[in-house]
């Protein structure tokens, strides 16, 4: 099985219907797909790769003294003494930092801020075009998902970027790169390493590689898209395997609802509502504690209690 690859430039041409069907298939059957010819200049993507790699080099010493590295060293030492060791399942072999409009960004390398501002602006536009295609495919008005995420324009949707590196791991059998999970939010756009693999998506009970593809943007649907589509689109379980060779770069941007936005199945999605109505910030409170657990109890946890019958 191969994660769908979609030529996004055909969305506005004679092959629009076929492209829309490919997007629908990616959302319904996989929860993942890759976009090529997406309109983000390759020159910009190369600059993003450069500044993020330079940023990690400045952070590398910190990772080498981090808890995952120390924990792995302790396990290997115990193993060398002849002790039985158990793989770690509560931490990730990952160096990360987040950027969004309201936090402080790295000032070194000097080109980081300008490059990432330009990249995020392009990516935000791409995310909204993808959401408009989703709108149309599930029978919603153009801009409906964005409207849900902004509380009908009363709030700004949240757009954040996670810059990750997965350095070479000497014992990938004892740690995880990133534990399996679904994403809490809306639409996630990933600019992944085009040389070092490791990202996998769960499809029909089997883990499948999200193959590195130069210049592609990987799109996956989060839990809130599953709810808005009333289950027609599914948020997919995915994980990152640690690799012995290569330093995997991963730049994931999240187009999420505002914390104040109310989320529920859209009427036009059809059928009886299979998910509750809730405030996204409440869902995030639950997700922070249950990220690596099944998503269904999260939906149950934010379900508004039914009023008690009158005495």
mmCIF file of N, CA, C and O in Angstrom, residues 53-111:
data_model
loop_
_atom_site.group_PDB
_atom_site.id
_atom_site.type_symbol
_atom_site.label_atom_id
_atom_site.label_comp_id
_atom_site.label_asym_id
_atom_site.label_seq_id
_atom_site.Cartn_x
_atom_site.Cartn_y
_atom_site.Cartn_z
ATOM 1 N N UNK A 53 17.713 22.952 9.759
ATOM 2 C CA UNK A 53 18.875 22.106 10.028
ATOM 3 C C UNK A 53 19.942 22.873 10.810
ATOM 4 O O UNK A 53 20.560 22.333 11.742
ATOM 5 N N UNK A 54 20.145 24.131 10.453
ATOM 6 C CA UNK A 54 21.100 24.954 11.184
ATOM 7 C C UNK A 54 20.636 25.154 12.628
ATOM 8 O O UNK A 54 21.434 25.159 13.568
ATOM 9 N N UNK A 55 19.336 25.316 12.808
ATOM 10 C CA UNK A 55 18.779 25.489 14.144
ATOM 11 C C UNK A 55 19.057 24.253 15.000
ATOM 12 O O UNK A 55 19.422 24.367 16.181
ATOM 13 N N UNK A 56 18.904 23.067 14.401
ATOM 14 C CA UNK A 56 19.165 21.857 15.188
ATOM 15 C C UNK A 56 20.629 21.758 15.581
ATOM 16 O O UNK A 56 20.950 21.332 16.703
ATOM 17 N N UNK A 57 21.515 22.143 14.697
ATOM 18 C CA UNK A 57 22.933 22.066 15.036
ATOM 19 C C UNK A 57 23.254 22.890 16.279
ATOM 20 O O UNK A 57 24.122 22.529 17.071
ATOM 21 N N UNK A 58 22.529 23.990 16.461
ATOM 22 C CA UNK A 58 22.717 24.814 17.651
ATOM 23 C C UNK A 58 22.090 24.170 18.889
ATOM 24 O O UNK A 58 22.444 24.517 20.017
ATOM 25 N N UNK A 59 21.169 23.242 18.679
ATOM 26 C CA UNK A 59 20.459 22.581 19.773
ATOM 27 C C UNK A 59 21.005 21.184 20.068
ATOM 28 O O UNK A 59 20.603 20.557 21.055
ATOM 29 N N UNK A 60 21.882 20.695 19.213
ATOM 30 C CA UNK A 60 22.294 19.287 19.266
ATOM 31 C C UNK A 60 22.896 18.902 20.612
ATOM 32 O O UNK A 60 22.607 17.820 21.146
ATOM 33 N N UNK A 61 23.732 19.759 21.179
ATOM 34 C CA UNK A 61 24.358 19.444 22.469
ATOM 35 C C UNK A 61 23.294 19.248 23.545
ATOM 36 O O UNK A 61 23.418 18.371 24.412
ATOM 37 N N UNK A 62 22.227 20.057 23.469
ATOM 38 C CA UNK A 62 21.141 19.914 24.430
ATOM 39 C C UNK A 62 20.446 18.580 24.302
ATOM 40 O O UNK A 62 20.090 17.942 25.306
ATOM 41 N N UNK A 63 20.232 18.128 23.055
ATOM 42 C CA UNK A 63 19.588 16.826 22.877
ATOM 43 C C UNK A 63 20.466 15.712 23.435
ATOM 44 O O UNK A 63 19.967 14.767 24.059
ATOM 45 N N UNK A 64 21.767 15.813 23.224
ATOM 46 C CA UNK A 64 22.670 14.747 23.673
ATOM 47 C C UNK A 64 22.702 14.595 25.190
ATOM 48 O O UNK A 64 23.118 13.551 25.694
ATOM 49 N N UNK A 65 22.255 15.626 25.899
ATOM 50 C CA UNK A 65 22.184 15.528 27.355
ATOM 51 C C UNK A 65 20.734 15.420 27.845
ATOM 52 O O UNK A 65 20.461 15.565 29.039
ATOM 53 N N UNK A 66 19.807 15.149 26.924
ATOM 54 C CA UNK A 66 18.387 15.116 27.265
ATOM 55 C C UNK A 66 18.005 13.803 27.946
ATOM 56 O O UNK A 66 18.742 12.819 27.941
ATOM 57 N N UNK A 67 16.808 13.786 28.504
ATOM 58 C CA UNK A 67 16.330 12.606 29.226
ATOM 59 C C UNK A 67 16.259 11.353 28.356
ATOM 60 O O UNK A 67 16.668 10.273 28.802
ATOM 61 N N UNK A 68 15.766 11.428 27.107
ATOM 62 C CA UNK A 68 15.747 10.208 26.294
ATOM 63 C C UNK A 68 17.140 9.614 26.095
ATOM 64 O O UNK A 68 17.309 8.384 26.142
ATOM 65 N N UNK A 69 18.127 10.463 25.846
ATOM 66 C CA UNK A 69 19.492 9.965 25.635
ATOM 67 C C UNK A 69 20.039 9.348 26.918
ATOM 68 O O UNK A 69 20.625 8.257 26.906
ATOM 69 N N UNK A 70 19.847 10.030 28.041
ATOM 70 C CA UNK A 70 20.332 9.491 29.321
ATOM 71 C C UNK A 70 19.640 8.176 29.659
ATOM 72 O O UNK A 70 20.271 7.230 30.156
ATOM 73 N N UNK A 71 18.337 8.112 29.390
ATOM 74 C CA UNK A 71 17.587 6.892 29.680
ATOM 75 C C UNK A 71 18.095 5.726 28.841
ATOM 76 O O UNK A 71 18.274 4.606 29.349
ATOM 77 N N UNK A 72 18.325 5.978 27.546
ATOM 78 C CA UNK A 72 18.829 4.911 26.687
ATOM 79 C C UNK A 72 20.210 4.454 27.140
ATOM 80 O O UNK A 72 20.494 3.247 27.161
ATOM 81 N N UNK A 73 21.061 5.392 27.497
ATOM 82 C CA UNK A 73 22.397 5.017 27.976
ATOM 83 C C UNK A 73 22.307 4.139 29.218
ATOM 84 O O UNK A 73 23.051 3.157 29.355
ATOM 85 N N UNK A 74 21.375 4.452 30.113
ATOM 86 C CA UNK A 74 21.188 3.652 31.329
ATOM 87 C C UNK A 74 20.726 2.237 30.981
ATOM 88 O O UNK A 74 21.199 1.249 31.568
ATOM 89 N N UNK A 75 19.818 2.115 30.027
ATOM 90 C CA UNK A 75 19.339 0.797 29.611
ATOM 91 C C UNK A 75 20.467 -0.032 29.005
ATOM 92 O O UNK A 75 20.606 -1.228 29.293
ATOM 93 N N UNK A 76 21.255 0.592 28.140
ATOM 94 C CA UNK A 76 22.354 -0.137 27.488
ATOM 95 C C UNK A 76 23.380 -0.587 28.528
ATOM 96 O O UNK A 76 23.884 -1.719 28.471
ATOM 97 N N UNK A 77 23.681 0.272 29.488
ATOM 98 C CA UNK A 77 24.623 -0.107 30.543
ATOM 99 C C UNK A 77 24.082 -1.285 31.356
ATOM 100 O O UNK A 77 24.839 -2.213 31.699
ATOM 101 N N UNK A 78 22.782 -1.256 31.667
ATOM 102 C CA UNK A 78 22.176 -2.368 32.409
ATOM 103 C C UNK A 78 22.239 -3.656 31.600
ATOM 104 O O UNK A 78 22.524 -4.728 32.132
ATOM 105 N N UNK A 79 21.974 -3.540 30.313
ATOM 106 C CA UNK A 79 22.029 -4.713 29.434
ATOM 107 C C UNK A 79 23.438 -5.294 29.402
ATOM 108 O O UNK A 79 23.626 -6.519 29.409
ATOM 109 N N UNK A 80 24.438 -4.415 29.367
ATOM 110 C CA UNK A 80 25.827 -4.880 29.333
ATOM 111 C C UNK A 80 26.233 -5.579 30.624
ATOM 112 O O UNK A 80 27.147 -6.413 30.624
ATOM 113 N N UNK A 81 25.533 -5.269 31.702
ATOM 114 C CA UNK A 81 25.788 -5.953 32.975
ATOM 115 C C UNK A 81 25.045 -7.273 33.060
ATOM 116 O O UNK A 81 25.098 -7.962 34.071
ATOM 117 N N UNK A 82 24.301 -7.606 31.997
ATOM 118 C CA UNK A 82 23.566 -8.859 31.971
ATOM 119 C C UNK A 82 22.158 -8.764 32.509
ATOM 120 O O UNK A 82 21.483 -9.788 32.660
ATOM 121 N N UNK A 83 21.685 -7.550 32.782
ATOM 122 C CA UNK A 83 20.329 -7.378 33.304
ATOM 123 C C UNK A 83 19.310 -7.372 32.160
ATOM 124 O O UNK A 83 19.616 -6.954 31.038
ATOM 125 N N UNK A 84 18.107 -7.839 32.466
ATOM 126 C CA UNK A 84 17.020 -7.779 31.480
ATOM 127 C C UNK A 84 16.495 -6.349 31.418
ATOM 128 O O UNK A 84 16.300 -5.712 32.456
ATOM 129 N N UNK A 85 16.299 -5.827 30.220
ATOM 130 C CA UNK A 85 15.791 -4.463 30.064
ATOM 131 C C UNK A 85 14.514 -4.479 29.243
ATOM 132 O O UNK A 85 14.309 -5.360 28.395
ATOM 133 N N UNK A 86 13.666 -3.493 29.494
ATOM 134 C CA UNK A 86 12.388 -3.357 28.804
ATOM 135 C C UNK A 86 12.400 -2.069 27.990
ATOM 136 O O UNK A 86 12.824 -1.022 28.505
ATOM 137 N N UNK A 87 11.956 -2.096 26.724
ATOM 138 C CA UNK A 87 11.922 -0.872 25.926
ATOM 139 C C UNK A 87 11.111 0.232 26.606
ATOM 140 O O UNK A 87 10.113 -0.039 27.283
ATOM 141 N N UNK A 88 11.556 1.465 26.429
ATOM 142 C CA UNK A 88 10.874 2.622 27.015
ATOM 143 C C UNK A 88 9.645 2.957 26.166
ATOM 144 O O UNK A 88 9.733 3.029 24.934
ATOM 145 N N UNK A 89 8.509 3.167 26.808
ATOM 146 C CA UNK A 89 7.292 3.467 26.051
ATOM 147 C C UNK A 89 6.614 4.747 26.518
ATOM 148 O O UNK A 89 5.444 4.993 26.207
ATOM 149 N N UNK A 90 7.348 5.583 27.269
ATOM 150 C CA UNK A 90 6.726 6.806 27.777
ATOM 151 C C UNK A 90 7.519 8.062 27.442
ATOM 152 O O UNK A 90 7.347 9.097 28.089
ATOM 153 N N UNK A 91 8.407 7.983 26.445
ATOM 154 C CA UNK A 91 9.118 9.165 25.974
ATOM 155 C C UNK A 91 9.525 8.953 24.522
ATOM 156 O O UNK A 91 9.487 7.827 24.021
ATOM 157 N N UNK A 92 9.902 10.053 23.865
ATOM 158 C CA UNK A 92 10.180 10.004 22.431
ATOM 159 C C UNK A 92 11.603 10.472 22.136
ATOM 160 O O UNK A 92 12.119 11.382 22.788
ATOM 161 N N UNK A 93 12.220 9.840 21.134
ATOM 162 C CA UNK A 93 13.572 10.176 20.694
ATOM 163 C C UNK A 93 13.464 11.335 19.709
ATOM 164 O O UNK A 93 13.587 11.188 18.504
ATOM 165 N N UNK A 94 13.250 12.531 20.250
ATOM 166 C CA UNK A 94 12.863 13.656 19.398
ATOM 167 C C UNK A 94 13.335 14.968 20.020
ATOM 168 O O UNK A 94 13.201 15.182 21.229
ATOM 169 N N UNK A 95 13.884 15.852 19.197
ATOM 170 C CA UNK A 95 14.175 17.221 19.612
ATOM 171 C C UNK A 95 13.121 18.119 18.976
ATOM 172 O O UNK A 95 12.936 18.091 17.753
ATOM 173 N N UNK A 96 12.430 18.921 19.778
ATOM 174 C CA UNK A 96 11.317 19.716 19.238
ATOM 175 C C UNK A 96 11.302 21.125 19.821
ATOM 176 O O UNK A 96 11.762 21.359 20.932
ATOM 177 N N UNK A 97 10.770 22.047 19.019
ATOM 178 C CA UNK A 97 10.330 23.338 19.541
ATOM 179 C C UNK A 97 9.170 23.811 18.673
ATOM 180 O O UNK A 97 8.989 23.349 17.539
ATOM 181 N N UNK A 98 8.362 24.711 19.235
ATOM 182 C CA UNK A 98 7.149 25.184 18.570
ATOM 183 C C UNK A 98 7.254 26.672 18.268
ATOM 184 O O UNK A 98 7.818 27.439 19.054
ATOM 185 N N UNK A 99 6.687 27.059 17.142
ATOM 186 C CA UNK A 99 6.555 28.478 16.834
ATOM 187 C C UNK A 99 5.112 28.771 16.427
ATOM 188 O O UNK A 99 4.457 27.963 15.767
ATOM 189 N N UNK A 100 4.622 29.912 16.887
ATOM 190 C CA UNK A 100 3.315 30.409 16.456
ATOM 191 C C UNK A 100 3.327 31.918 16.615
ATOM 192 O O UNK A 100 4.348 32.502 17.025
ATOM 193 N N UNK A 101 2.225 32.558 16.286
ATOM 194 C CA UNK A 101 2.222 34.019 16.243
ATOM 195 C C UNK A 101 2.427 34.657 17.612
ATOM 196 O O UNK A 101 2.798 35.821 17.695
ATOM 197 N N UNK A 102 2.201 33.910 18.676
ATOM 198 C CA UNK A 102 2.260 34.513 19.997
ATOM 199 C C UNK A 102 3.447 34.122 20.849
ATOM 200 O O UNK A 102 3.447 34.412 22.051
ATOM 201 N N UNK A 103 4.454 33.449 20.284
ATOM 202 C CA UNK A 103 5.596 33.063 21.126
ATOM 203 C C UNK A 103 6.906 33.569 20.538
ATOM 204 O O UNK A 103 6.939 34.158 19.445
ATOM 205 N N UNK A 104 7.984 33.347 21.254
ATOM 206 C CA UNK A 104 9.294 33.833 20.829
ATOM 207 C C UNK A 104 9.957 32.803 19.917
ATOM 208 O O UNK A 104 10.013 31.625 20.236
ATOM 209 N N UNK A 105 10.474 33.278 18.786
ATOM 210 C CA UNK A 105 11.115 32.398 17.815
ATOM 211 C C UNK A 105 12.631 32.467 17.963
ATOM 212 O O UNK A 105 13.170 33.479 18.417
ATOM 213 N N UNK A 106 13.333 31.423 17.553
ATOM 214 C CA UNK A 106 14.800 31.475 17.578
ATOM 215 C C UNK A 106 15.333 32.636 16.723
ATOM 216 O O UNK A 106 14.808 32.902 15.638
ATOM 217 N N UNK A 107 16.333 33.315 17.217
ATOM 218 C CA UNK A 107 16.958 34.408 16.467
ATOM 219 C C UNK A 107 18.245 33.956 15.786
ATOM 220 O O UNK A 107 18.879 34.745 15.080
ATOM 221 N N UNK A 108 18.615 32.708 16.001
ATOM 222 C CA UNK A 108 19.824 32.153 15.403
ATOM 223 C C UNK A 108 19.466 30.771 14.848
ATOM 224 O O UNK A 108 18.919 29.943 15.591
ATOM 225 N N UNK A 109 19.675 30.541 13.556
ATOM 226 C CA UNK A 109 20.375 31.390 12.592
ATOM 227 C C UNK A 109 19.567 32.650 12.232
ATOM 228 O O UNK A 109 18.335 32.644 12.344
ATOM 229 N N UNK A 110 20.260 33.700 11.781
ATOM 230 C CA UNK A 110 19.598 34.990 11.527
ATOM 231 C C UNK A 110 18.451 34.910 10.532
ATOM 232 O O UNK A 110 17.494 35.686 10.634
ATOM 233 N N UNK A 111 18.533 33.996 9.552
ATOM 234 C CA UNK A 111 17.493 33.923 8.520
ATOM 235 C C UNK A 111 16.268 33.133 8.961
ATOM 236 O O UNK A 111 15.290 33.037 8.207
#
